Coordinates of N, CA and C in Angstrom, one line a residue:
M6 N 77.4 -40.9 -50.2 CA 76.4 -41.1 -50.4 C 75.5 -41.4 -49.1
N7 N 75.5 -42.4 -47.9 CA 74.9 -42.8 -47.0 C 75.1 -41.7 -46.2
R8 N 76.2 -40.8 -46.3 CA 76.3 -39.6 -44.9 C 75.0 -38.8 -45.5
F9 N 74.4 -38.4 -46.7 CA 73.9 -37.5 -47.3 C 72.6 -37.7 -47.3
Y10 N 72.2 -39.3 -47.0 CA 71.0 -39.8 -47.1 C 70.3 -39.8 -45.6
R11 N 71.6 -40.3 -44.8 CA 71.2 -40.4 -43.3 C 71.0 -38.0 -42.7
R12 N 71.7 -37.7 -43.3 CA 71.3 -36.1 -43.1 C 69.8 -35.9 -44.1
Y13 N 69.5 -36.3 -44.9 CA 68.2 -35.6 -45.4 C 67.5 -36.2 -44.4
I14 N 67.5 -37.6 -44.0 CA 66.3 -38.7 -43.6 C 66.3 -37.0 -41.7
S15 N 67.1 -37.5 -41.6 CA 67.4 -36.3 -39.9 C 66.7 -34.4 -40.7
F16 N 66.7 -34.1 -41.2 CA 66.1 -33.0 -41.6 C 64.5 -33.2 -41.8
V17 N 64.0 -33.8 -42.7 CA 63.2 -34.3 -42.9 C 61.8 -34.4 -41.8
L18 N 62.7 -35.1 -40.6 CA 62.4 -35.7 -39.5 C 62.2 -34.5 -38.7
A19 N 63.4 -33.7 -38.5 CA 63.0 -32.5 -38.0 C 62.1 -31.4 -38.3
V20 N 61.6 -31.7 -39.4 CA 60.7 -30.9 -40.4 C 58.8 -30.9 -39.4
I21 N 59.3 -32.2 -39.7 CA 57.6 -33.3 -39.4 C 57.5 -32.6 -37.8
V22 N 58.6 -33.0 -37.2 CA 58.2 -32.5 -35.9 C 58.7 -31.1 -34.6
L23 N 58.7 -31.0 -36.3 CA 58.4 -28.8 -36.2 C 56.9 -28.3 -36.2
V24 N 56.4 -29.2 -37.3 CA 55.2 -28.7 -37.7 C 54.4 -28.8 -36.4
F25 N 54.2 -30.2 -36.4 CA 53.4 -31.3 -35.4 C 53.6 -30.4 -33.7
T26 N 54.8 -29.5 -33.8 CA 55.1 -28.7 -32.6 C 53.9 -27.6 -32.6
L27 N 54.1 -27.0 -33.7 CA 53.6 -25.5 -34.3 C 52.2 -25.4 -34.1
A28 N 51.8 -26.5 -34.7 CA 50.4 -27.1 -35.0 C 49.1 -27.1 -33.6
G29 N 50.3 -28.4 -32.6 CA 50.1 -28.2 -31.6 C 50.2 -26.6 -30.4
C30 N 50.6 -25.6 -30.8 CA 50.7 -24.4 -29.7 C 49.9 -23.8 -30.6
G31 N 49.5 -23.4 -32.1 CA 48.4 -23.1 -32.7 C 47.2 -23.5 -31.8
K32 N 47.0 -24.9 -31.1 CA 45.5 -25.3 -30.6 C 45.2 -24.7 -29.2
I33 N 46.8 -24.8 -29.4 CA 46.5 -24.5 -27.6 C 45.7 -23.0 -27.5
L34 N 46.6 -22.1 -28.5 CA 46.3 -20.3 -28.7 C 45.3 -20.4 -29.0
D35 N 44.5 -21.3 -29.7 CA 43.1 -21.1 -30.1 C 42.4 -21.7 -29.1
L36 N 42.6 -22.5 -28.4 CA 41.6 -23.1 -26.8 C 41.7 -21.5 -25.9
G37 N 42.9 -21.4 -25.9 CA 43.0 -20.1 -24.7 C 42.0 -18.7 -25.4
Y38 N 42.0 -18.7 -26.5 CA 41.3 -17.4 -27.1 C 39.9 -17.8 -27.2
N39 N 39.4 -18.4 -27.2 CA 38.2 -18.8 -27.9 C 37.2 -18.7 -26.3
S40 N 38.3 -19.4 -25.3 CA 37.9 -19.4 -23.8 C 37.5 -18.4 -23.1
G41 N 38.5 -17.2 -23.7 CA 38.2 -15.7 -22.7 C 37.1 -15.2 -24.1
E42 N 36.7 -15.9 -25.1 CA 35.7 -15.0 -25.7 C 34.6 -15.4 -24.8
S43 N 34.6 -16.7 -24.8 CA 33.4 -17.4 -24.1 C 32.6 -16.4 -22.7
E44 N 33.9 -16.5 -22.0 CA 34.1 -15.5 -21.2 C 33.7 -14.7 -20.9
K45 N 33.9 -14.0 -21.9 CA 33.7 -12.3 -21.7 C 31.6 -12.3 -22.9
Q46 N 31.8 -13.2 -23.1 CA 30.4 -13.3 -24.1 C 29.4 -13.4 -22.8
D47 N 29.8 -14.3 -22.1 CA 28.6 -14.3 -21.1 C 28.6 -13.3 -19.9
Q48 N 29.8 -12.8 -19.5 CA 29.7 -11.6 -19.3 C 28.5 -10.4 -19.3
Q49 N 28.3 -10.4 -20.8 CA 28.3 -9.6 -21.2 C 26.1 -9.8 -21.5
N50 N 26.2 -11.0 -21.7 CA 24.8 -12.2 -22.1 C 24.3 -11.7 -20.1
Q51 N 24.8 -11.7 -19.2 CA 24.9 -11.5 -17.9 C 24.1 -10.2 -17.9
K52 N 25.2 -9.1 -18.4 CA 24.4 -7.7 -17.9 C 23.5 -7.6 -18.8
K53 N 22.8 -7.8 -20.1 CA 21.7 -7.9 -20.9 C 20.2 -8.4 -19.8
D54 N 20.7 -9.3 -19.6 CA 19.8 -10.4 -18.9 C 19.4 -9.3 -18.3
P55 N 17.6 -8.9 -18.2 CA 16.8 -8.0 -17.3 C 16.8 -8.9 -15.8
K56 N 16.6 -10.2 -15.8 CA 16.4 -10.8 -14.5 C 17.4 -10.5 -13.3
T57 N 18.4 -10.0 -14.0 CA 20.0 -9.9 -12.5 C 19.3 -8.9 -12.4
D58 N 18.7 -7.4 -12.9 CA 18.1 -6.4 -12.2 C 16.8 -6.5 -11.2
V59 N 16.4 -7.2 -11.6 CA 14.8 -7.2 -11.2 C 14.7 -8.8 -9.6
P60 N 15.3 -8.7 -9.2 CA 15.0 -10.1 -8.2 C 13.8 -10.8 -8.1
S61 N 13.3 -11.6 -8.4 CA 12.4 -11.9 -8.3 C 11.7 -11.8 -6.5
E62 N 12.5 -12.1 -5.6 CA 12.5 -12.0 -4.4 C 12.1 -10.6 -3.9
G63 N 12.4 -9.7 -4.7 CA 12.4 -8.5 -4.4 C 9.9 -7.7 -5.1
K64 N 9.9 -9.1 -6.3 CA 8.5 -8.7 -7.3 C 7.8 -8.8 -5.4
S65 N 8.0 -9.9 -5.6 CA 7.1 -10.5 -4.2 C 6.9 -9.7 -2.6
G66 N 8.1 -10.2 -2.8 CA 7.5 -8.8 -1.2 C 7.2 -7.9 -1.9
K67 N 7.0 -6.7 -2.9 CA 6.1 -5.6 -3.1 C 4.7 -5.7 -2.7
D68 N 4.6 -7.0 -3.5 CA 3.0 -7.9 -3.7 C 2.7 -7.6 -2.3
A69 N 3.6 -8.6 -1.5 CA 3.1 -8.8 -0.5 C 2.8 -7.9 0.7
T70 N 3.5 -6.5 0.0 CA 3.2 -5.1 1.6 C 2.4 -4.2 0.7
D71 N 1.4 -5.2 -0.2 CA 0.4 -3.7 -1.2 C -0.5 -3.5 -0.5
N72 N -1.3 -4.0 0.3 CA -2.3 -4.1 1.5 C -3.0 -3.1 0.7
G73 N -3.1 -3.7 -0.5 CA -4.9 -2.8 -0.8 C -4.7 -2.1 -2.0
D74 N -3.6 -1.3 -1.9 CA -2.9 0.0 -2.7 C -3.4 -0.1 -3.9
S75 N -3.3 -1.3 -4.2 CA -3.3 -1.5 -5.9 C -4.9 -1.5 -6.9
K76 N -5.5 -1.1 -6.0 CA -7.0 -1.4 -6.3 C -7.1 -0.3 -6.8
N77 N -8.1 -0.7 -8.5 CA -8.7 0.1 -9.4 C -9.1 1.1 -8.6
S78 N -9.1 3.3 -8.7 CA -9.8 4.0 -7.9 C -10.7 4.3 -8.7
A79 N -11.2 3.6 -10.2 CA -12.6 4.6 -10.2 C -13.3 2.7 -10.2
D80 N -13.0 2.0 -9.6 CA -14.0 0.7 -9.0 C -14.6 1.2 -7.7
T81 N -15.9 1.5 -7.9 CA -17.3 1.3 -6.5 C -17.7 0.2 -6.3
S82 N -17.4 -0.8 -6.9 CA -18.5 -2.1 -6.8 C -18.3 -2.7 -5.8
W83 N -17.1 -2.0 -5.1 CA -17.0 -3.1 -3.8 C -17.8 -2.8 -1.9
A84 N -19.0 -2.0 -2.3 CA -19.4 -1.3 -1.3 C -20.9 -0.2 -2.3
G85 N -21.7 -0.7 -1.3 CA -23.5 -0.5 -1.8 C -22.6 1.2 -0.8
D86 N -24.5 1.9 -0.8 CA -25.0 3.1 -0.4 C -24.2 3.2 0.7
L87 N -24.0 4.4 1.4 CA -23.3 4.9 2.5 C -25.1 4.4 3.9
V88 N -24.1 4.1 4.6 CA -25.4 3.8 5.4 C -25.0 4.7 6.9
S89 N -23.8 4.7 7.1 CA -23.7 5.3 8.6 C -21.9 6.2 8.8
F90 N -21.8 7.3 8.9 CA -20.0 7.4 9.4 C -19.9 8.2 10.7
Q91 N -19.0 7.5 11.1 CA -19.5 8.3 13.0 C -17.4 8.4 13.0
Y92 N -17.3 10.2 13.7 CA -15.8 10.1 13.5 C -15.6 10.5 15.1
H93 N -14.9 9.8 15.9 CA -14.1 10.5 17.5 C -12.6 10.9 17.2
P94 N -13.3 12.1 17.4 CA -11.8 12.3 18.0 C -10.5 12.4 19.4
G95 N -9.5 11.8 19.1 CA -8.7 12.1 20.3 C -8.7 12.7 21.5
Y96 N -9.0 12.4 22.4 CA -8.9 13.2 24.0 C -8.6 12.6 24.7
S97 N -8.0 13.2 26.2 CA -7.8 12.2 27.1 C -9.5 12.2 27.9
D98 N -9.2 11.1 28.4 CA -10.6 10.2 29.0 C -10.3 10.2 29.9
M99 N -10.0 10.8 30.7 CA -9.6 10.8 32.1 C -10.4 11.6 33.6
N100 N -10.9 12.8 32.6 CA -12.0 13.3 32.6 C -13.3 13.4 33.1
G101 N -13.5 11.9 32.6 CA -15.0 11.7 31.8 C -16.0 12.2 30.8
G102 N -14.8 13.1 29.9 CA -15.3 13.4 28.9 C -15.8 12.9 27.5
H103 N -16.6 13.3 26.7 CA -17.0 11.8 25.6 C -16.8 12.9 24.3
H104 N -16.6 12.8 23.0 CA -16.8 13.3 22.1 C -16.8 12.8 21.0
Y105 N -18.1 12.8 20.1 CA -18.6 12.1 18.4 C -19.3 12.9 18.0
Q106 N -19.2 12.4 16.7 CA -19.6 13.3 15.8 C -20.6 11.9 14.6
T107 N -21.2 12.0 13.9 CA -22.2 10.8 13.5 C -23.2 11.6 12.1
L108 N -22.4 10.9 11.2 CA -23.9 11.2 10.3 C -24.7 9.6 9.5
A109 N -25.8 9.7 9.3 CA -27.1 8.5 9.3 C -28.0 9.5 9.3
Q110 N -29.0 8.6 8.8 CA -30.5 9.1 9.1 C -31.6 8.7 9.9
R111 N -32.4 10.0 10.7 CA -32.6 10.1 11.4 C -34.4 10.4 11.2
D112 N -35.1 9.4 11.1 CA -36.5 9.7 10.7 C -36.7 9.9 9.1
G113 N -35.9 9.3 7.8 CA -35.6 9.7 6.7 C -35.0 10.4 6.2
E114 N -34.3 10.8 7.0 CA -33.6 12.7 6.9 C -32.3 12.3 7.3
W115 N -31.3 13.0 6.7 CA -30.0 12.6 6.7 C -29.2 13.9 7.9
I116 N -28.8 13.6 8.9 CA -27.8 14.1 9.7 C -27.1 14.1 9.9
I117 N -26.0 15.3 10.7 CA -25.2 14.9 11.6 C -25.1 15.5 12.6
E118 N -25.1 14.5 13.6 CA -25.4 15.3 14.7 C -23.5 14.9 15.8
C119 N -23.6 16.0 16.4 CA -22.6 15.8 17.2 C -23.1 16.4 18.7
C120 N -21.7 15.5 19.2 CA -21.7 15.6 21.0 C -20.5 15.7 21.4
D121 N -20.8 16.6 22.7 CA -19.1 16.8 23.2 C -19.1 17.5 24.5
Q122 N -18.8 17.0 25.3 CA -18.9 16.2 26.9 C -17.5 17.2 27.3
E123 N -16.9 17.9 27.8 CA -15.7 18.3 27.8 C -15.2 17.0 29.4
E124 N -15.8 17.3 30.5 CA -15.8 16.5 31.8 C -17.0 16.5 32.8
L125 N -17.0 15.6 33.2 CA -18.3 15.3 34.4 C -18.6 16.1 34.7
G126 N -19.9 17.0 35.2 CA -20.4 17.7 35.4 C -20.3 19.0 34.9
E127 N -20.0 18.9 33.7 CA -20.1 19.8 32.3 C -20.8 19.7 31.1
P128 N -22.4 20.5 30.8 CA -23.3 19.7 30.6 C -22.3 19.8 29.0
E129 N -23.1 18.2 27.6 CA -23.0 18.0 27.1 C -24.3 19.0 25.7
I130 N -23.2 19.2 24.8 CA -23.8 20.1 23.5 C -24.1 18.6 22.9
T131 N -25.5 19.3 21.9 CA -25.4 18.3 20.7 C -25.8 19.5 20.2
T132 N -25.3 19.4 19.1 CA -25.6 19.8 17.1 C -26.2 19.2 16.7
I133 N -27.1 19.4 16.1 CA -27.3 18.6 14.8 C -27.4 19.5 13.1
Y134 N -27.2 18.9 12.3 CA -26.9 19.6 11.1 C -27.4 18.6 10.2
S135 N -28.5 19.4 9.2 CA -29.0 18.8 8.0 C -28.0 18.5 7.1
V136 N -28.1 17.5 6.3 CA -27.5 17.0 5.4 C -28.2 16.6 3.8
S137 N -28.1 17.2 2.9 CA -28.5 17.4 2.3 C -28.6 15.1 1.6
E138 N -29.3 14.8 0.6 CA -29.5 13.4 -0.1 C -28.5 13.2 -0.7
E139 N -28.3 14.6 -2.3 CA -26.9 14.3 -3.3 C -26.1 14.8 -2.6
D140 N -25.4 15.2 -1.0 CA -24.1 15.1 -0.7 C -23.6 13.8 -0.1
V141 N -24.8 13.6 0.7 CA -24.5 12.0 1.3 C -24.0 11.4 0.3
Q142 N -25.0 11.3 -0.7 CA -24.2 10.2 -1.9 C -23.3 10.6 -2.6
A143 N -22.6 11.6 -3.2 CA -21.0 12.1 -3.3 C -20.3 11.6 -2.0
F144 N -20.3 12.1 -0.8 CA -19.4 11.9 0.3 C -18.8 10.4 0.1
G145 N -20.4 9.7 -0.1 CA -20.1 8.4 0.3 C -19.5 7.4 -1.2
D146 N -19.8 8.1 -2.6 CA -18.8 7.8 -3.7 C -17.3 8.1 -3.4
F147 N -17.0 9.3 -3.1 CA -15.8 9.7 -2.4 C -14.8 8.6 -1.5
L148 N -15.8 8.2 -0.6 CA -15.5 6.7 0.0 C -14.9 6.0 -0.8
K149 N -15.7 5.7 -1.9 CA -15.2 4.6 -2.5 C -15.0 4.5 -3.3
E150 N -14.5 5.5 -3.8 CA -13.8 5.9 -5.1 C -12.2 5.7 -4.3
K151 N -12.0 6.5 -2.6 CA -11.1 6.3 -2.6 C -10.4 4.9 -1.6
H152 N -11.2 4.4 -2.0 CA -10.9 2.7 -1.3 C -10.8 3.0 0.4
V153 N -11.7 3.4 0.8 CA -11.2 3.4 2.3 C -10.4 2.3 3.3
D154 N -11.6 1.3 2.8 CA -11.2 0.3 3.7 C -10.0 -0.1 3.4
K155 N -9.4 0.3 2.7 CA -7.9 -0.5 2.5 C -6.8 0.1 4.1
L156 N -7.4 1.0 4.5 CA -7.1 1.6 6.0 C -7.0 0.7 7.0
M157 N -7.6 -0.5 6.9 CA -8.3 -1.1 8.0 C -7.0 -2.4 7.9
N158 N -6.5 -2.0 6.7 CA -4.9 -3.5 6.4 C -4.1 -2.8 7.3
R159 N -4.0 -2.0 8.1 CA -2.8 -1.3 8.3 C -1.8 -2.1 8.9
E160 N -1.1 -2.1 9.8 CA -0.4 -3.0 10.7 C -0.4 -2.4 12.4
D161 N -1.1 -2.7 13.1 CA -0.8 -1.8 14.4 C 0.3 -1.7 14.9
S162 N 0.1 0.5 15.3 CA 1.7 0.3 16.1 C 1.2 0.1 17.5
D163 N 2.8 0.4 17.9 CA 2.8 0.5 19.8 C 2.7 2.0 20.6
D164 N 1.7 2.2 19.8 CA 1.6 3.9 20.3 C 0.2 3.6 21.5
F165 N -0.2 2.8 21.7 CA -1.4 2.6 22.9 C -0.8 3.3 24.1
V166 N -2.1 3.8 24.3 CA -2.2 4.6 25.5 C -3.5 4.3 26.9
T167 N -3.3 4.3 27.6 CA -4.2 3.7 28.8 C -5.3 4.8 28.5
D168 N -4.8 6.2 29.1 CA -5.3 7.1 29.7 C -6.1 7.9 28.3
Y169 N -6.5 7.4 27.1 CA -6.3 8.5 26.0 C -7.1 7.6 25.2
S170 N -8.1 8.3 24.4 CA -9.0 7.9 23.6 C -8.9 8.2 22.4
A171 N -8.4 7.3 21.3 CA -7.4 7.9 20.4 C -9.0 8.0 19.0
W172 N -8.6 8.5 17.4 CA -9.0 9.2 17.2 C -9.5 7.9 16.2
S173 N -10.5 8.1 15.9 CA -11.8 6.3 15.2 C -12.5 6.8 14.1
Y174 N -12.3 6.2 13.5 CA -13.7 6.2 12.2 C -14.3 4.9 12.2
S175 N -15.5 4.8 11.9 CA -16.6 3.7 11.6 C -17.6 3.8 10.8
I176 N -17.7 3.5 9.3 CA -18.4 3.7 8.6 C -18.9 2.1 7.7
S177 N -20.0 2.4 7.7 CA -20.7 1.6 7.5 C -21.8 1.7 6.3
F178 N -21.7 0.9 4.7 CA -22.4 0.5 3.4 C -22.8 -0.5 3.5
V179 N -23.8 -0.7 2.4 CA -25.0 -1.4 2.3 C -24.1 -2.6 1.3
D180 N -24.1 -4.2 2.0 CA -23.0 -5.0 0.7 C -24.3 -5.2 -0.5
P181 N -22.7 -5.2 -1.1 CA -24.3 -5.3 -2.6 C -24.2 -6.5 -2.7
T182 N -23.2 -7.5 -2.4 CA -23.4 -8.8 -2.9 C -24.2 -9.3 -1.9
G183 N -25.0 -8.9 -0.7 CA -26.2 -9.7 -0.2 C -25.6 -10.9 0.8
Q184 N -24.0 -11.3 1.3 CA -24.2 -11.8 2.2 C -23.9 -11.6 3.3
S185 N -23.7 -10.4 3.6 CA -24.2 -9.9 4.7 C -24.9 -8.5 4.5
K186 N -25.5 -8.7 5.7 CA -26.5 -6.4 5.6 C -25.5 -5.4 5.2
Y187 N -24.8 -5.5 6.3 CA -23.2 -4.1 5.9 C -21.8 -4.6 5.9
I188 N -21.6 -3.4 5.4 CA -19.8 -3.7 4.9 C -19.0 -2.9 6.0
E189 N -19.0 -3.3 7.6 CA -18.2 -1.9 8.1 C -16.8 -1.6 8.0
V190 N -16.1 -0.3 7.8 CA -15.1 -0.3 7.7 C -14.1 0.6 9.1
R191 N -13.3 0.1 9.7 CA -13.3 0.5 11.1 C -11.4 1.0 11.3
F192 N -11.0 2.1 11.5 CA -9.5 2.4 11.6 C -9.6 3.4 12.6
D193 N -8.0 3.4 13.3 CA -8.7 4.7 14.3 C -7.0 4.8 14.0
E194 N -6.2 5.7 15.2 CA -5.5 6.2 15.1 C -4.1 4.9 15.5
Y195 N -4.1 4.1 16.5 CA -2.8 3.2 16.4 C -2.6 2.1 15.1
K196 N -2.1 2.6 14.1 CA -1.9 1.7 13.2 C -0.8 2.5 12.4
K197 N 0.2 2.3 11.5 CA 1.3 2.4 11.0 C 1.0 3.0 9.2
Y198 N 0.4 4.1 9.5 CA 0.2 5.0 8.9 C 1.3 5.7 7.5
S199 N 1.1 5.6 6.2 CA 2.3 6.2 5.0 C 2.1 7.6 5.0
D200 N 2.6 8.6 4.9 CA 1.9 10.3 4.5 C 1.2 9.8 3.4
K201 N 0.8 9.0 2.7 CA -0.6 9.1 2.1 C -1.4 9.0 2.1
D202 N -0.9 7.6 3.3 CA -3.0 7.9 3.7 C -3.4 8.6 5.2
Y203 N -2.1 9.5 5.9 CA -2.6 10.8 6.9 C -2.8 11.9 5.7
E204 N -2.5 11.6 4.5 CA -3.4 12.8 3.4 C -4.9 12.6 3.1
L205 N -5.2 11.6 3.0 CA -6.3 10.8 2.5 C -7.4 10.8 4.0
I206 N -6.6 10.5 5.0 CA -7.2 10.7 6.5 C -8.0 11.8 6.0
G207 N -6.7 13.0 6.2 CA -6.7 14.0 6.0 C -8.4 15.0 5.3
E208 N -8.2 14.4 3.9 CA -8.8 14.7 2.9 C -10.4 14.3 3.6
I209 N -10.6 12.6 4.0 CA -12.0 12.4 4.7 C -12.7 13.2 5.9
H210 N -11.5 13.7 6.7 CA -12.2 14.5 7.7 C -12.4 15.5 7.3
Q211 N -11.5 16.2 6.3 CA -12.0 17.9 5.5 C -13.2 17.4 4.9
R212 N -13.4 16.3 3.9 CA -15.3 16.3 3.5 C -15.8 16.5 4.3
F213 N -16.2 15.5 5.3 CA -17.1 15.5 6.7 C -17.4 16.5 6.5
D214 N -16.1 17.3 7.3 CA -16.8 18.6 7.7 C -17.7 19.9 7.0
S215 N -16.7 19.7 5.3 CA -17.6 20.1 5.0 C -19.3 19.9 4.9
L216 N -19.9 19.3 5.2 CA -21.5 18.7 5.3 C -22.0 19.6 6.4
K217 N -21.1 20.3 6.9 CA -21.9 20.8 8.4 C -22.2 22.0 8.2
T218 N -22.9 22.3 7.2 CA -22.8 24.1 7.2 C -24.2 24.6 7.4
N219 N -25.8 23.3 6.8 CA -27.1 24.0 7.4 C -27.7 23.5 9.4
M220 N -26.9 24.5 10.1 CA -27.1 23.7 11.2 C -28.8 24.2 11.9
V221 N -29.3 23.0 12.6 CA -30.7 22.8 12.2 C -31.0 23.1 14.3
S222 N -30.3 22.9 14.9 CA -30.4 23.0 16.6 C -29.0 23.0 17.3
Q223 N -28.9 23.2 18.1 CA -28.1 22.9 19.5 C -28.3 23.3 20.6
T224 N -28.5 22.2 21.5 CA -28.8 21.4 22.6 C -28.2 21.4 23.4
E225 N -28.0 21.9 25.1 CA -27.1 21.6 26.3 C -28.3 21.0 27.5
E226 N -27.4 19.6 27.7 CA -27.9 18.8 28.7 C -26.6 18.3 29.8
F227 N -27.4 18.8 31.1 CA -26.3 18.4 32.1 C -26.8 17.4 32.9
D228 N -25.5 16.5 33.0 CA -26.1 15.1 33.7 C -26.8 15.6 35.7
D229 N -28.2 14.1 35.4 CA -28.0 14.4 36.8 C -27.8 13.9 37.8

């Protein structure tokens, strides 16, 4: 009887040990499974997070290099009426020549004055065109709508040449704020322009050339 009782007690203890052992293994397996699921869920959440696709540094960099291109093209309030527009073509200045074209008022009338002298000793040819006030107004509105002022914000290039006069534009508008008399917009060849910038500059030049339809006079004058 005692032998049977001892065997029974040993069997019960063995069962208890087995149960606790299996329970412990199950807990370990469960922890491992949950850990794997948690890691998998974190990876899925990271993929869904839009912040990981667009770094904040990229946004700041884009804003910092915007250079005024984000301006509303319909907004023309930044400048008042056009006062003058001057264009200097690029040319070699070693021979003493000069070239320029100016749109401005003279004696209350809008004109374009084009002056060209190829070199010293050659005649200076001055051509005058009459321009209607309506055409000047339309040209000024075009310049403001295109925000030509943004072209001033481009970085300087390393293309400077000492024996060459770069092409350049100088534009004056009335200052609508009254803080100063005029708003001056100047930009020249020695800037780092984008393809869109060059397209705009070409369009500006084309629109300016289209104003030269009504020639009033042309004269030649020699240096003394």
